Short mmCIF file of C-alpha atoms and ligand atoms in Angstrom, two decimals:
data_model
loop_
_atom_site.label_atom_id
_atom_site.label_comp_id
_atom_site.label_asym_id
_atom_site.label_seq_id
_atom_site.Cartn_x
_atom_site.Cartn_y
_atom_site.Cartn_z
CA MET A 1 5.02 -4.89 7.19
CA GLU A 2 5.52 -1.25 6.27
CA PHE A 3 2.39 0.90 6.66
CA PHE A 4 2.04 3.76 4.17
CA LEU A 5 -0.71 6.37 3.95
CA ASP A 6 -2.36 6.75 0.54
CA THR A 7 -3.29 10.44 0.60
CA ALA A 8 -2.09 13.97 -0.13
CA ASP A 9 -4.05 15.39 2.82
CA VAL A 10 -1.41 16.79 5.22
CA ASP A 11 -3.82 16.93 8.17
CA GLU A 12 -4.45 13.19 7.86
CA ILE A 13 -0.71 12.55 7.47
CA ARG A 14 0.03 14.57 10.64
CA GLU A 15 -2.67 12.66 12.54
CA ILE A 16 -1.36 9.20 11.61
CA ALA A 17 2.34 10.21 11.81
CA ALA A 18 1.70 11.15 15.45
CA TRP A 19 0.97 7.46 16.15
CA GLY A 20 4.67 6.75 15.54
CA ILE A 21 4.19 3.88 13.08
CA LEU A 22 3.90 5.63 9.72
CA ASP A 23 6.54 4.30 7.29
CA GLY A 24 5.78 6.31 4.15
CA VAL A 25 3.18 8.04 1.97
CA THR A 26 1.93 7.42 -1.56
CA THR A 27 0.32 10.06 -3.75
CA ASN A 28 -1.01 9.98 -7.29
CA PRO A 29 -2.44 12.65 -9.64
CA SER A 30 -6.00 11.99 -8.42
CA LEU A 31 -4.99 12.44 -4.75
CA ILE A 32 -3.10 15.65 -5.65
CA LYS A 33 -6.25 16.92 -7.42
CA LYS A 34 -8.33 16.08 -4.32
CA SER A 35 -5.92 18.08 -2.10
CA GLY A 36 -6.52 21.19 -4.24
CA ARG A 37 -2.86 22.18 -3.66
CA ASP A 38 0.28 22.77 -5.73
CA PHE A 39 1.87 19.37 -6.51
CA LYS A 40 5.46 20.10 -5.51
CA LYS A 41 4.51 22.21 -2.47
CA VAL A 42 2.25 19.54 -1.04
CA VAL A 43 4.77 16.71 -1.68
CA ALA A 44 7.53 18.78 -0.01
CA GLU A 45 5.29 19.34 3.01
CA ILE A 46 4.41 15.63 3.20
CA ALA A 47 8.13 14.77 3.02
CA SER A 48 8.77 17.10 5.97
CA ILE A 49 6.13 15.33 8.08
CA CYS A 50 7.10 11.71 7.30
CA ASP A 51 10.74 10.54 7.03
CA GLY A 52 9.87 7.46 4.96
CA PRO A 53 9.54 7.16 1.19
CA ILE A 54 7.04 9.62 -0.33
CA SER A 55 5.84 8.60 -3.80
CA ALA A 56 5.45 11.45 -6.32
CA GLU A 57 4.11 10.35 -9.71
CA VAL A 58 5.36 11.39 -13.13
CA THR A 59 2.72 12.38 -15.68
CA ALA A 60 4.68 12.19 -18.94
CA MET A 61 3.72 9.24 -21.14
CA ASP A 62 7.06 8.85 -22.93
CA THR A 63 10.31 7.51 -21.46
CA ALA A 64 12.35 10.69 -21.97
CA GLY A 65 9.60 12.79 -20.37
CA MET A 66 9.32 10.44 -17.39
CA ILE A 67 13.08 10.50 -16.85
CA GLU A 68 13.16 14.29 -17.13
CA GLN A 69 10.29 14.68 -14.63
CA GLY A 70 11.79 12.10 -12.27
CA LEU A 71 15.18 13.81 -12.24
CA ALA A 72 13.55 17.23 -11.75
CA LEU A 73 11.42 15.97 -8.84
CA LYS A 74 14.50 14.43 -7.20
CA ALA A 75 16.46 17.67 -7.69
CA GLU A 76 13.73 19.96 -6.33
CA LEU A 77 12.16 17.90 -3.55
CA PRO A 78 13.49 16.40 -0.30
CA ASP A 79 15.67 13.25 -0.44
CA ASN A 80 12.95 10.91 0.81
CA VAL A 81 10.78 11.54 -2.29
CA ILE A 82 10.73 8.54 -4.64
CA ILE A 83 9.46 8.47 -8.20
CA LYS A 84 6.19 6.74 -9.04
CA ILE A 85 6.01 5.50 -12.61
CA PRO A 86 3.15 3.76 -14.48
CA CYS A 87 3.65 0.13 -15.55
CA THR A 88 3.98 0.68 -19.31
CA PRO A 89 6.86 -0.19 -21.66
CA GLU A 90 7.91 3.48 -21.51
CA GLY A 91 7.65 3.34 -17.71
CA LEU A 92 9.83 0.23 -17.51
CA ALA A 93 12.53 1.92 -19.60
CA ALA A 94 12.36 5.05 -17.38
CA THR A 95 12.52 2.87 -14.25
CA LYS A 96 15.68 1.20 -15.51
CA VAL A 97 17.40 4.54 -16.24
CA LEU A 98 16.34 6.13 -12.93
CA THR A 99 17.39 2.99 -11.00
CA GLU A 100 20.82 3.11 -12.66
CA ALA A 101 21.04 6.75 -11.55
CA GLY A 102 20.47 5.61 -7.95
CA ILE A 103 16.88 6.85 -7.71
CA ASP A 104 14.22 4.81 -5.90
CA THR A 105 11.02 4.09 -7.83
CA ASN A 106 7.50 2.79 -7.28
CA VAL A 107 6.02 1.17 -10.39
CA THR A 108 2.27 1.60 -10.18
CA LEU A 109 -0.95 0.36 -11.82
CA ILE A 110 0.15 -3.29 -11.61
CA PHE A 111 -2.60 -5.79 -12.42
CA SER A 112 -0.68 -9.01 -13.13
CA ALA A 113 2.24 -10.98 -11.69
CA ALA A 114 3.98 -10.73 -15.09
CA GLN A 115 3.83 -6.92 -14.92
CA ALA A 116 5.22 -7.05 -11.37
CA LEU A 117 8.11 -9.30 -12.45
CA MET A 118 8.95 -7.05 -15.40
CA ALA A 119 8.98 -3.99 -13.11
CA ALA A 120 11.29 -5.89 -10.73
CA LYS A 121 13.60 -6.72 -13.66
CA ALA A 122 13.70 -2.99 -14.50
CA GLY A 123 14.95 -2.39 -10.95
CA ALA A 124 11.82 -0.99 -9.25
CA THR A 125 12.20 -0.38 -5.52
CA TYR A 126 8.45 -1.00 -5.06
CA VAL A 127 5.70 -2.47 -7.24
CA SER A 128 2.12 -1.40 -6.54
CA PRO A 129 -0.58 -3.98 -7.34
CA PHE A 130 -4.10 -2.48 -7.02
CA ILE A 131 -6.32 -4.85 -5.03
CA GLY A 132 -9.58 -2.89 -4.78
CA ARG A 133 -9.73 -1.98 -8.44
CA ILE A 134 -9.54 -5.70 -9.33
CA ASP A 135 -12.29 -6.47 -6.78
CA ASP A 136 -14.35 -3.74 -8.50
CA THR A 137 -14.29 -5.76 -11.74
CA GLY A 138 -15.78 -8.82 -10.00
CA HIS A 139 -12.44 -10.62 -9.66
CA ASP A 140 -10.37 -11.28 -6.53
CA GLY A 141 -7.63 -8.68 -6.06
CA MET A 142 -6.02 -10.69 -3.27
CA THR A 143 -5.24 -13.50 -5.74
CA LEU A 144 -2.86 -11.07 -7.47
CA ILE A 145 -0.96 -10.43 -4.22
CA ALA A 146 -0.69 -14.21 -3.68
CA GLU A 147 0.57 -14.72 -7.26
CA ILE A 148 3.18 -11.98 -6.89
CA MET A 149 4.40 -13.34 -3.54
CA ASP A 150 4.64 -16.83 -5.10
CA THR A 151 6.64 -15.39 -7.98
CA TRP A 152 8.98 -13.62 -5.54
CA SER A 153 9.56 -16.90 -3.68
CA ASN A 154 10.56 -18.56 -6.98
CA TYR A 155 13.18 -15.93 -7.83
CA HIS A 156 15.42 -15.04 -4.91
CA TRP A 157 17.31 -12.33 -6.83
CA ILE A 158 14.24 -10.06 -6.54
CA THR A 159 14.71 -7.30 -3.97
CA THR A 160 11.71 -5.20 -5.08
CA LYS A 161 9.14 -4.69 -2.32
CA VAL A 162 5.48 -5.56 -2.95
CA LEU A 163 3.41 -2.51 -2.01
CA ALA A 164 -0.25 -3.53 -1.83
CA ALA A 165 -2.37 -0.57 -2.99
CA SER A 166 -6.02 0.30 -3.64
CA ILE A 167 -6.89 -1.12 -0.22
CA ARG A 168 -10.56 -0.71 0.63
CA HIS A 169 -11.04 -2.43 4.00
CA PRO A 170 -9.03 -3.76 6.99
CA THR A 171 -9.39 -7.39 5.84
CA HIS A 172 -7.36 -6.53 2.73
CA VAL A 173 -4.50 -5.49 5.05
CA LEU A 174 -4.75 -8.61 7.23
CA GLN A 175 -4.71 -10.87 4.16
CA CYS A 176 -1.67 -8.99 2.77
CA ILE A 177 0.13 -9.50 6.10
CA GLN A 178 -0.62 -13.24 5.95
CA LEU A 179 0.70 -13.40 2.38
CA GLY A 180 3.90 -11.60 3.40
CA ALA A 181 3.47 -8.45 1.28
CA HIS A 182 6.20 -6.02 2.31
CA THR A 183 4.11 -2.85 2.40
CA ALA A 184 0.48 -1.72 2.38
CA THR A 185 -0.65 1.77 1.44
CA MET A 186 -4.07 2.74 2.73
CA PRO A 187 -6.33 5.69 3.46
CA ALA A 188 -6.37 7.14 7.01
CA LYS A 189 -9.81 5.57 7.52
CA ILE A 190 -8.28 2.08 7.28
CA PHE A 191 -5.55 2.97 9.82
CA ARG A 192 -8.31 4.03 12.23
CA GLN A 193 -10.37 0.89 11.53
CA LEU A 194 -7.33 -1.35 12.09
CA MET A 195 -6.67 0.24 15.51
CA LYS A 196 -10.26 0.25 16.72
CA HIS A 197 -11.60 -2.67 18.75
CA PRO A 198 -14.74 -2.47 20.91
CA LEU A 199 -13.18 -4.77 23.53
CA THR A 200 -10.18 -2.42 23.89
CA ASP A 201 -12.58 0.50 24.44
CA ARG A 202 -14.77 -1.46 26.85
CA GLY A 203 -11.77 -2.82 28.76
CA LEU A 204 -10.22 0.63 29.12
CA GLU A 205 -13.52 2.10 30.31
CA GLY A 206 -13.67 -0.58 33.03
CA PHE A 207 -10.06 0.02 34.12
CA MET A 208 -10.60 3.80 34.31
CA LYS A 209 -13.80 3.38 36.32
CA ASP A 210 -12.04 1.13 38.83
CA TRP A 211 -9.00 3.44 38.97
CA ALA A 212 -11.28 6.38 39.87
CA GLU A 213 -12.42 4.33 42.89
CA VAL A 214 -8.80 3.54 43.83
CA GLU A 215 -8.09 7.30 43.77
CA LYS A 216 -11.26 8.06 45.73
CA ALA A 217 -10.10 5.61 48.42
CA GLY A 218 -6.77 7.47 48.58
CA ASN A 219 -4.82 4.43 47.35
CA ALA A 220 -3.39 5.84 44.10
O1 G3P B 301 -2.34 5.14 -4.78
C1 G3P B 301 -2.84 4.16 -5.62
C2 G3P B 301 -4.03 3.38 -5.13
O2 G3P B 301 -3.89 3.04 -3.78
C3 G3P B 301 -5.35 3.95 -5.52
O3 G3P B 301 -6.42 3.40 -4.81
O4 G3P B 301 -8.77 3.53 -4.08
O5 G3P B 301 -8.02 4.87 -6.06
O6 G3P B 301 -8.24 2.40 -6.21
P1 G3P B 301 -7.93 3.57 -5.32
#
């Protein structure tokens, strides 16, 4: 599974990129607002830290506007920037045009398997189903990932990657792995939670204590 960071905070991106396992970054207008920085400058900096796909979202609501913004972002930003587009009829049409122009896309705000399939038909490189936001409504967001993965197994022509988004806790990631989702995008906090295990910490503490005694005995 690809692991993406869902943030526009460059300090967090540097921290997790240093682990050597960061595959990409997703941003959205809310994350750009939270960063307090200029949109294009912060995306360019993110793209210089992480080699993988960096999602930058269009904000036009009409197809022509989305295409224009997508082309401008591709022209002005590093090659690894991909264009994030909302799952609307206008977004599908823009996805098709940008795909035909050889531009990678991430169709976002997916809340049904039918939406995911339509985005795949438009040529999306990634589709982003939002797990946590479905959980917030009292339904089970993971069911959507299962439905999309079932759909993908029914139609082998689909090459679009399923990018699980709106991840709120480590169990979401583990369940996505079991379902075979291609990618998960998550906040830095979830990366840290996934790596942390009290038995690793306790085991290491024991090894280091014993090693100090080996050194003390002159046997290192
Ligand atoms: O980047 C899109 C998605 O991951 C947003 O998550 O936590 O705002 O629902 P959240």
